[in-house]
Amino acid sequence: MKSSAFAAAVALLASPAIAQDASNYVGVDEIIVTGSRAIEWDPDDVPVIQLERRADNLIVAIRVVNDTRDAPGRRNEITQTLRAMARAAAGRPDIDLSIEDDGTLVPLTEDMVSTLTLGMDPGRSDTSVASLVVKTPIREGDTLDAASERIEDFVDGVAPVGRSLADISGDWQLSVVNPAQYRAPILAAISADARTTAATFGEGYAVQVEGMSNRVTWRQSGPLELALFIPYQMTVVPSP
């Protein structure tokens, strides 16, 4: 894991407790942290203390579509295509396949392919669709173009079976593995900042920090970067 730097925002007051689907990441390894599920944070609502780091993976949804006339034939051709994709991904250290389950990513293996439920293309009763997620780890020195090119090359290299077609569908998104692991360093930084603030105001004053029970949340701070934080509020009060 690369070292992280703490960034300070301009405002002292952070927003009160705000849920960001945080309950979904308890006990889960990898979370999608950008895209339609993400909260858009106003800069004035972002807390002073944030943990700046790169996301773990760049991800994007892909669809495998097949319009073979009979349903058994469609399923067979899509299944063979997905198996080939799973084998190809297994042979590459820079590509993984997953399925999305309520904002979390579940690794997709070749053995799981036969259990997938196929959908129907809206308005086309003779067309079946399988949706999955392809991801690549974000490396040191990566740009968005470099990381997305790895995924594009993988999808372009798919050898579809029969009338199957695989293409990228949706926006590029970021994921983070186990965001709860960053709670301790964020709390330590908040504590250090509270002590510094109290010392600055001197005798007769103390600081009061609320919101420490909130879970780790996040915002996208760059093309491949995240700011992880705990929503909290700090106020300067007279000493008891």
PDB file of C-alpha atoms in Angstrom:
ATOM      1  CA  MET A   1       0.000   0.000   0.000  1.00  0.00           C
ATOM      2  CA  LYS A   2       1.388   3.377  -0.969  1.00  0.00           C
ATOM      3  CA  SER A   3       1.887   5.945   1.766  1.00  0.00           C
ATOM      4  CA  SER A   4      -0.906   8.501   2.153  1.00  0.00           C
ATOM      5  CA  ALA A   5      -0.786  12.217   2.832  1.00  0.00           C
ATOM      6  CA  PHE A   6      -3.267  14.128   4.955  1.00  0.00           C
ATOM      7  CA  ALA A   7      -4.876  17.070   3.202  1.00  0.00           C
ATOM      8  CA  ALA A   8      -6.499  20.042   4.910  1.00  0.00           C
ATOM      9  CA  ALA A   9      -9.496  21.888   3.534  1.00  0.00           C
ATOM     10  CA  VAL A  10     -10.185  25.510   4.223  1.00  0.00           C
ATOM     11  CA  ALA A  11     -13.155  25.292   6.565  1.00  0.00           C
ATOM     12  CA  LEU A  12     -12.971  24.128  10.157  1.00  0.00           C
ATOM     13  CA  LEU A  13     -16.529  22.832  10.344  1.00  0.00           C
ATOM     14  CA  ALA A  14     -17.473  19.591   8.624  1.00  0.00           C
ATOM     15  CA  SER A  15     -20.978  18.427   7.842  1.00  0.00           C
ATOM     16  CA  PRO A  16     -23.021  16.460  10.371  1.00  0.00           C
ATOM     17  CA  ALA A  17     -23.342  12.697  10.054  1.00  0.00           C
ATOM     18  CA  ILE A  18     -24.243  11.752   6.499  1.00  0.00           C
ATOM     19  CA  ALA A  19     -24.758   8.188   5.315  1.00  0.00           C
ATOM     20  CA  GLN A  20     -23.147   7.201   2.033  1.00  0.00           C
ATOM     21  CA  ASP A  21     -24.346   3.600   1.740  1.00  0.00           C
ATOM     22  CA  ALA A  22     -21.762   3.041   4.446  1.00  0.00           C
ATOM     23  CA  SER A  23     -23.724   0.217   6.060  1.00  0.00           C
ATOM     24  CA  ASN A  24     -23.136  -1.802   2.918  1.00  0.00           C
ATOM     25  CA  TYR A  25     -19.390  -2.058   3.414  1.00  0.00           C
ATOM     26  CA  VAL A  26     -19.326  -3.730   6.810  1.00  0.00           C
ATOM     27  CA  GLY A  27     -17.596  -7.056   6.326  1.00  0.00           C
ATOM     28  CA  VAL A  28     -17.237  -6.523   2.583  1.00  0.00           C
ATOM     29  CA  ASP A  29     -13.910  -6.375   0.785  1.00  0.00           C
ATOM     30  CA  GLU A  30     -14.399  -3.993  -2.134  1.00  0.00           C
ATOM     31  CA  ILE A  31     -16.763  -1.051  -2.609  1.00  0.00           C
ATOM     32  CA  ILE A  32     -17.669   1.032  -5.637  1.00  0.00           C
ATOM     33  CA  VAL A  33     -17.096   4.583  -4.431  1.00  0.00           C
ATOM     34  CA  THR A  34     -17.900   6.687  -7.481  1.00  0.00           C
ATOM     35  CA  GLY A  35     -20.658   6.813 -10.057  1.00  0.00           C
ATOM     36  CA  SER A  36     -24.409   7.079  -9.627  1.00  0.00           C
ATOM     37  CA  ARG A  37     -24.310   5.914  -5.974  1.00  0.00           C
ATOM     38  CA  ALA A  38     -21.821   8.553  -4.863  1.00  0.00           C
ATOM     39  CA  ILE A  39     -22.797  11.668  -2.920  1.00  0.00           C
ATOM     40  CA  GLU A  40     -21.690  14.961  -4.415  1.00  0.00           C
ATOM     41  CA  TRP A  41     -19.958  16.799  -1.565  1.00  0.00           C
ATOM     42  CA  ASP A  42     -20.001  20.574  -1.418  1.00  0.00           C
ATOM     43  CA  PRO A  43     -16.414  21.746  -0.730  1.00  0.00           C
ATOM     44  CA  ASP A  44     -17.709  23.728   2.263  1.00  0.00           C
ATOM     45  CA  ASP A  45     -19.113  20.535   3.788  1.00  0.00           C
ATOM     46  CA  VAL A  46     -15.938  18.477   3.520  1.00  0.00           C
ATOM     47  CA  PRO A  47     -14.077  18.079   6.840  1.00  0.00           C
ATOM     48  CA  VAL A  48     -10.645  19.537   7.447  1.00  0.00           C
ATOM     49  CA  ILE A  49      -8.919  16.187   7.888  1.00  0.00           C
ATOM     50  CA  GLN A  50      -8.932  13.846   4.928  1.00  0.00           C
ATOM     51  CA  LEU A  51      -6.823  10.890   3.917  1.00  0.00           C
ATOM     52  CA  GLU A  52      -5.715  11.348   0.322  1.00  0.00           C
ATOM     53  CA  ARG A  53      -4.921   8.168  -1.594  1.00  0.00           C
ATOM     54  CA  ARG A  54      -5.371   6.591  -4.977  1.00  0.00           C
ATOM     55  CA  ALA A  55      -8.328   4.292  -5.522  1.00  0.00           C
ATOM     56  CA  ASP A  56      -7.494   0.599  -5.632  1.00  0.00           C
ATOM     57  CA  ASN A  57      -9.135  -0.198  -8.960  1.00  0.00           C
ATOM     58  CA  LEU A  58     -10.581   1.397 -12.069  1.00  0.00           C
ATOM     59  CA  ILE A  59     -13.771  -0.385 -13.077  1.00  0.00           C
ATOM     60  CA  VAL A  60     -16.383  -0.273 -15.809  1.00  0.00           C
ATOM     61  CA  ALA A  61     -19.479  -2.269 -16.688  1.00  0.00           C
ATOM     62  CA  ILE A  62     -19.507  -4.437 -19.791  1.00  0.00           C
ATOM     63  CA  ARG A  63     -22.403  -6.124 -21.555  1.00  0.00           C
ATOM     64  CA  VAL A  64     -22.401  -9.329 -23.512  1.00  0.00           C
ATOM     65  CA  VAL A  65     -25.356  -9.335 -25.913  1.00  0.00           C
ATOM     66  CA  ASN A  66     -26.636 -12.205 -28.075  1.00  0.00           C
ATOM     67  CA  ASP A  67     -29.573 -12.269 -30.528  1.00  0.00           C
ATOM     68  CA  THR A  68     -29.488 -15.890 -31.675  1.00  0.00           C
ATOM     69  CA  ARG A  69     -33.098 -16.857 -32.451  1.00  0.00           C
ATOM     70  CA  ASP A  70     -33.703 -19.653 -29.915  1.00  0.00           C
ATOM     71  CA  ALA A  71     -33.270 -19.029 -26.176  1.00  0.00           C
ATOM     72  CA  PRO A  72     -31.146 -22.140 -25.429  1.00  0.00           C
ATOM     73  CA  GLY A  73     -28.788 -21.181 -28.240  1.00  0.00           C
ATOM     74  CA  ARG A  74     -28.477 -17.617 -26.931  1.00  0.00           C
ATOM     75  CA  ARG A  75     -27.664 -18.796 -23.423  1.00  0.00           C
ATOM     76  CA  ASN A  76     -25.131 -21.325 -24.686  1.00  0.00           C
ATOM     77  CA  GLU A  77     -23.289 -18.775 -26.824  1.00  0.00           C
ATOM     78  CA  ILE A  78     -23.249 -16.124 -24.074  1.00  0.00           C
ATOM     79  CA  THR A  79     -22.095 -18.687 -21.519  1.00  0.00           C
ATOM     80  CA  GLN A  80     -19.243 -19.823 -23.761  1.00  0.00           C
ATOM     81  CA  THR A  81     -18.241 -16.206 -24.361  1.00  0.00           C
ATOM     82  CA  LEU A  82     -18.253 -15.438 -20.625  1.00  0.00           C
ATOM     83  CA  ARG A  83     -16.218 -18.567 -19.871  1.00  0.00           C
ATOM     84  CA  ALA A  84     -13.643 -17.482 -22.448  1.00  0.00           C
ATOM     85  CA  MET A  85     -13.511 -14.026 -20.871  1.00  0.00           C
ATOM     86  CA  ALA A  86     -13.074 -15.516 -17.385  1.00  0.00           C
ATOM     87  CA  ARG A  87     -10.204 -17.707 -18.610  1.00  0.00           C
ATOM     88  CA  ALA A  88      -8.554 -14.743 -20.333  1.00  0.00           C
ATOM     89  CA  ALA A  89      -8.866 -12.579 -17.204  1.00  0.00           C
ATOM     90  CA  ALA A  90      -7.486 -15.384 -15.021  1.00  0.00           C
ATOM     91  CA  GLY A  91      -4.357 -15.370 -17.176  1.00  0.00           C
ATOM     92  CA  ARG A  92      -3.709 -11.656 -16.665  1.00  0.00           C
ATOM     93  CA  PRO A  93      -2.497 -10.032 -13.437  1.00  0.00           C
ATOM     94  CA  ASP A  94      -3.933  -6.660 -14.488  1.00  0.00           C
ATOM     95  CA  ILE A  95      -7.551  -7.668 -15.230  1.00  0.00           C
ATOM     96  CA  ASP A  96     -10.299  -9.099 -13.025  1.00  0.00           C
ATOM     97  CA  LEU A  97     -13.952  -9.805 -13.675  1.00  0.00           C
ATOM     98  CA  SER A  98     -16.662  -9.218 -11.081  1.00  0.00           C
ATOM     99  CA  ILE A  99     -20.394  -8.900 -10.710  1.00  0.00           C
ATOM    100  CA  GLU A 100     -21.939  -6.004  -8.816  1.00  0.00           C
ATOM    101  CA  ASP A 101     -24.163  -6.702  -5.825  1.00  0.00           C
ATOM    102  CA  ASP A 102     -25.686  -3.541  -4.325  1.00  0.00           C
ATOM    103  CA  GLY A 103     -22.558  -1.456  -4.763  1.00  0.00           C
ATOM    104  CA  THR A 104     -20.070  -4.169  -3.811  1.00  0.00           C
ATOM    105  CA  LEU A 105     -17.960  -6.282  -6.140  1.00  0.00           C
ATOM    106  CA  VAL A 106     -18.014 -10.082  -6.079  1.00  0.00           C
ATOM    107  CA  PRO A 107     -15.226 -11.816  -8.059  1.00  0.00           C
ATOM    108  CA  LEU A 108     -16.482 -13.748 -11.097  1.00  0.00           C
ATOM    109  CA  THR A 109     -14.802 -17.067 -11.863  1.00  0.00           C
ATOM    110  CA  GLU A 110     -15.337 -19.451 -14.758  1.00  0.00           C
ATOM    111  CA  ASP A 111     -17.184 -21.842 -12.438  1.00  0.00           C
ATOM    112  CA  MET A 112     -19.729 -19.128 -11.578  1.00  0.00           C
ATOM    113  CA  VAL A 113     -20.647 -18.327 -15.186  1.00  0.00           C
ATOM    114  CA  SER A 114     -23.310 -21.026 -15.506  1.00  0.00           C
ATOM    115  CA  THR A 115     -25.154 -19.642 -12.449  1.00  0.00           C
ATOM    116  CA  LEU A 116     -25.603 -16.121 -13.853  1.00  0.00           C
ATOM    117  CA  THR A 117     -29.114 -14.912 -14.625  1.00  0.00           C
ATOM    118  CA  LEU A 118     -29.393 -13.431 -18.113  1.00  0.00           C
ATOM    119  CA  GLY A 119     -31.511 -10.381 -18.764  1.00  0.00           C
ATOM    120  CA  MET A 120     -33.446  -9.339 -21.858  1.00  0.00           C
ATOM    121  CA  ASP A 121     -32.568  -6.347 -23.969  1.00  0.00           C
ATOM    122  CA  PRO A 122     -35.465  -3.855 -23.532  1.00  0.00           C
ATOM    123  CA  GLY A 123     -37.724  -3.916 -26.570  1.00  0.00           C
ATOM    124  CA  ARG A 124     -36.038  -6.983 -28.086  1.00  0.00           C
ATOM    125  CA  SER A 125     -37.545 -10.230 -26.857  1.00  0.00           C
ATOM    126  CA  ASP A 126     -35.075 -12.301 -28.883  1.00  0.00           C
ATOM    127  CA  THR A 127     -31.935 -10.711 -27.380  1.00  0.00           C
ATOM    128  CA  SER A 128     -30.300 -11.846 -24.127  1.00  0.00           C
ATOM    129  CA  VAL A 129     -27.854  -9.755 -22.098  1.00  0.00           C
ATOM    130  CA  ALA A 130     -25.274 -10.548 -19.415  1.00  0.00           C
ATOM    131  CA  SER A 131     -23.816  -7.687 -17.379  1.00  0.00           C
ATOM    132  CA  LEU A 132     -20.552  -7.797 -15.477  1.00  0.00           C
ATOM    133  CA  VAL A 133     -17.736  -5.553 -14.302  1.00  0.00           C
ATOM    134  CA  VAL A 134     -14.137  -5.537 -15.486  1.00  0.00           C
ATOM    135  CA  LYS A 135     -11.483  -3.874 -13.369  1.00  0.00           C
ATOM    136  CA  THR A 136      -7.784  -3.150 -13.382  1.00  0.00           C
ATOM    137  CA  PRO A 137      -5.574  -2.207 -10.422  1.00  0.00           C
ATOM    138  CA  ILE A 138      -4.460   1.406 -10.347  1.00  0.00           C
ATOM    139  CA  ARG A 139      -0.677   1.415 -10.412  1.00  0.00           C
ATOM    140  CA  GLU A 140       1.784   4.013  -9.273  1.00  0.00           C
ATOM    141  CA  GLY A 141       2.223   6.454 -12.127  1.00  0.00           C
ATOM    142  CA  ASP A 142      -1.020   5.414 -13.865  1.00  0.00           C
ATOM    143  CA  THR A 143      -3.153   7.977 -15.646  1.00  0.00           C
ATOM    144  CA  LEU A 144      -6.832   7.481 -16.372  1.00  0.00           C
ATOM    145  CA  ASP A 145      -5.957   6.911 -20.030  1.00  0.00           C
ATOM    146  CA  ALA A 146      -3.317   4.292 -19.213  1.00  0.00           C
ATOM    147  CA  ALA A 147      -5.564   2.352 -16.829  1.00  0.00           C
ATOM    148  CA  SER A 148      -8.635   2.500 -19.070  1.00  0.00           C
ATOM    149  CA  GLU A 149      -6.552   1.375 -22.061  1.00  0.00           C
ATOM    150  CA  ARG A 150      -5.799  -1.934 -20.300  1.00  0.00           C
ATOM    151  CA  ILE A 151      -9.505  -2.614 -19.940  1.00  0.00           C
ATOM    152  CA  GLU A 152     -10.276  -1.544 -23.495  1.00  0.00           C
ATOM    153  CA  ASP A 153      -7.555  -3.833 -24.840  1.00  0.00           C
ATOM    154  CA  PHE A 154      -8.997  -6.735 -22.843  1.00  0.00           C
ATOM    155  CA  VAL A 155     -12.543  -6.173 -24.109  1.00  0.00           C
ATOM    156  CA  ASP A 156     -11.323  -5.705 -27.696  1.00  0.00           C
ATOM    157  CA  GLY A 157      -9.464  -9.015 -27.405  1.00  0.00           C
ATOM    158  CA  VAL A 158     -12.558 -11.009 -26.463  1.00  0.00           C
ATOM    159  CA  ALA A 159     -13.308 -13.773 -28.974  1.00  0.00           C
ATOM    160  CA  PRO A 160     -17.132 -13.891 -28.901  1.00  0.00           C
ATOM    161  CA  VAL A 161     -18.938 -17.154 -29.607  1.00  0.00           C
ATOM    162  CA  GLY A 162     -21.708 -17.219 -32.215  1.00  0.00           C
ATOM    163  CA  ARG A 163     -23.707 -14.005 -32.289  1.00  0.00           C
ATOM    164  CA  SER A 164     -22.395 -12.712 -28.966  1.00  0.00           C
ATOM    165  CA  LEU A 165     -20.987  -9.194 -28.749  1.00  0.00           C
ATOM    166  CA  ALA A 166     -19.096  -7.709 -25.778  1.00  0.00           C
ATOM    167  CA  ASP A 167     -18.738  -3.973 -25.270  1.00  0.00           C
ATOM    168  CA  ILE A 168     -18.120  -1.388 -22.560  1.00  0.00           C
ATOM    169  CA  SER A 169     -21.333   0.032 -21.121  1.00  0.00           C
ATOM    170  CA  GLY A 170     -21.412   2.893 -18.640  1.00  0.00           C
ATOM    171  CA  ASP A 171     -18.967   5.299 -17.036  1.00  0.00           C
ATOM    172  CA  TRP A 172     -15.522   4.682 -15.605  1.00  0.00           C
ATOM    173  CA  GLN A 173     -15.700   4.284 -11.838  1.00  0.00           C
ATOM    174  CA  LEU A 174     -13.345   3.770  -8.903  1.00  0.00           C
ATOM    175  CA  SER A 175     -13.336   1.199  -6.124  1.00  0.00           C
ATOM    176  CA  VAL A 176     -11.611   0.902  -2.765  1.00  0.00           C
ATOM    177  CA  VAL A 177     -10.843  -2.257  -0.813  1.00  0.00           C
ATOM    178  CA  ASN A 178     -12.040  -2.275   2.807  1.00  0.00           C
ATOM    179  CA  PRO A 179     -12.464   1.469   3.435  1.00  0.00           C
ATOM    180  CA  ALA A 180     -12.955   0.778   7.158  1.00  0.00           C
ATOM    181  CA  GLN A 181      -9.217   0.015   7.439  1.00  0.00           C
ATOM    182  CA  TYR A 182      -8.506   3.762   7.144  1.00  0.00           C
ATOM    183  CA  ARG A 183     -10.599   4.689  10.188  1.00  0.00           C
ATOM    184  CA  ALA A 184      -7.703   4.530  12.681  1.00  0.00           C
ATOM    185  CA  PRO A 185      -5.305   6.848  10.799  1.00  0.00           C
ATOM    186  CA  ILE A 186      -8.119   9.324  10.119  1.00  0.00           C
ATOM    187  CA  LEU A 187      -9.072   9.387  13.813  1.00  0.00           C
ATOM    188  CA  ALA A 188      -5.429   9.864  14.774  1.00  0.00           C
ATOM    189  CA  ALA A 189      -5.152  12.845  12.429  1.00  0.00           C
ATOM    190  CA  ILE A 190      -8.377  14.388  13.767  1.00  0.00           C
ATOM    191  CA  SER A 191      -7.083  13.960  17.312  1.00  0.00           C
ATOM    192  CA  ALA A 192      -3.762  15.626  16.458  1.00  0.00           C
ATOM    193  CA  ASP A 193      -5.566  18.509  14.775  1.00  0.00           C
ATOM    194  CA  ALA A 194      -7.824  18.931  17.835  1.00  0.00           C
ATOM    195  CA  ARG A 195      -4.810  19.151  20.134  1.00  0.00           C
ATOM    196  CA  THR A 196      -3.142  21.716  17.873  1.00  0.00           C
ATOM    197  CA  THR A 197      -6.330  23.768  17.704  1.00  0.00           C
ATOM    198  CA  ALA A 198      -6.766  23.726  21.498  1.00  0.00           C
ATOM    199  CA  ALA A 199      -3.143  24.790  21.996  1.00  0.00           C
ATOM    200  CA  THR A 200      -3.549  27.652  19.521  1.00  0.00           C
ATOM    201  CA  PHE A 201      -6.426  29.175  21.502  1.00  0.00           C
ATOM    202  CA  GLY A 202      -4.545  28.747  24.764  1.00  0.00           C
ATOM    203  CA  GLU A 203      -5.667  28.419  28.344  1.00  0.00           C
ATOM    204  CA  GLY A 204      -9.344  28.874  29.009  1.00  0.00           C
ATOM    205  CA  TYR A 205     -10.400  27.156  25.813  1.00  0.00           C
ATOM    206  CA  ALA A 206     -10.843  23.581  24.629  1.00  0.00           C
ATOM    207  CA  VAL A 207     -12.185  21.880  21.536  1.00  0.00           C
ATOM    208  CA  GLN A 208     -15.262  19.716  21.267  1.00  0.00           C
ATOM    209  CA  VAL A 209     -15.392  17.100  18.508  1.00  0.00           C
ATOM    210  CA  GLU A 210     -18.634  15.391  17.504  1.00  0.00           C
ATOM    211  CA  GLY A 211     -19.334  12.699  14.939  1.00  0.00           C
ATOM    212  CA  MET A 212     -16.556  10.285  15.816  1.00  0.00           C
ATOM    213  CA  SER A 213     -18.989   7.361  15.621  1.00  0.00           C
ATOM    214  CA  ASN A 214     -19.583   8.034  11.916  1.00  0.00           C
ATOM    215  CA  ARG A 215     -18.170   5.590   9.419  1.00  0.00           C
ATOM    216  CA  VAL A 216     -15.478   6.328   6.862  1.00  0.00           C
ATOM    217  CA  THR A 217     -16.862   7.967   3.751  1.00  0.00           C
ATOM    218  CA  TRP A 218     -15.269   9.425   0.634  1.00  0.00           C
ATOM    219  CA  ARG A 219     -15.283  11.746  -2.318  1.00  0.00           C
ATOM    220  CA  GLN A 220     -13.409  11.675  -5.607  1.00  0.00           C
ATOM    221  CA  SER A 221     -10.611  14.229  -5.503  1.00  0.00           C
ATOM    222  CA  GLY A 222      -8.973  13.496  -8.880  1.00  0.00           C
ATOM    223  CA  PRO A 223      -9.307  11.228 -11.924  1.00  0.00           C
ATOM    224  CA  LEU A 224      -7.925   8.263  -9.937  1.00  0.00           C
ATOM    225  CA  GLU A 225      -7.756   9.789  -6.444  1.00  0.00           C
ATOM    226  CA  LEU A 226     -10.026   9.645  -3.411  1.00  0.00           C
ATOM    227  CA  ALA A 227     -10.283  11.636  -0.199  1.00  0.00           C
ATOM    228  CA  LEU A 228     -11.387   9.407   2.676  1.00  0.00           C
ATOM    229  CA  PHE A 229     -12.797  11.054   5.797  1.00  0.00           C
ATOM    230  CA  ILE A 230     -15.099  10.743   8.770  1.00  0.00           C
ATOM    231  CA  PRO A 231     -17.847  13.408   8.810  1.00  0.00           C
ATOM    232  CA  TYR A 232     -17.357  15.327  12.051  1.00  0.00           C
ATOM    233  CA  GLN A 233     -17.731  18.762  13.620  1.00  0.00           C
ATOM    234  CA  MET A 234     -15.165  20.556  15.739  1.00  0.00           C
ATOM    235  CA  THR A 235     -15.954  23.628  17.828  1.00  0.00           C
ATOM    236  CA  VAL A 236     -13.882  25.758  20.233  1.00  0.00           C
ATOM    237  CA  VAL A 237     -15.516  26.078  23.651  1.00  0.00           C
ATOM    238  CA  PRO A 238     -14.550  27.626  27.031  1.00  0.00           C
ATOM    239  CA  SER A 239     -12.790  25.148  29.267  1.00  0.00           C
ATOM    240  CA  PRO A 240     -15.033  23.706  32.017  1.00  0.00           C
TER     241      PRO A 240
END
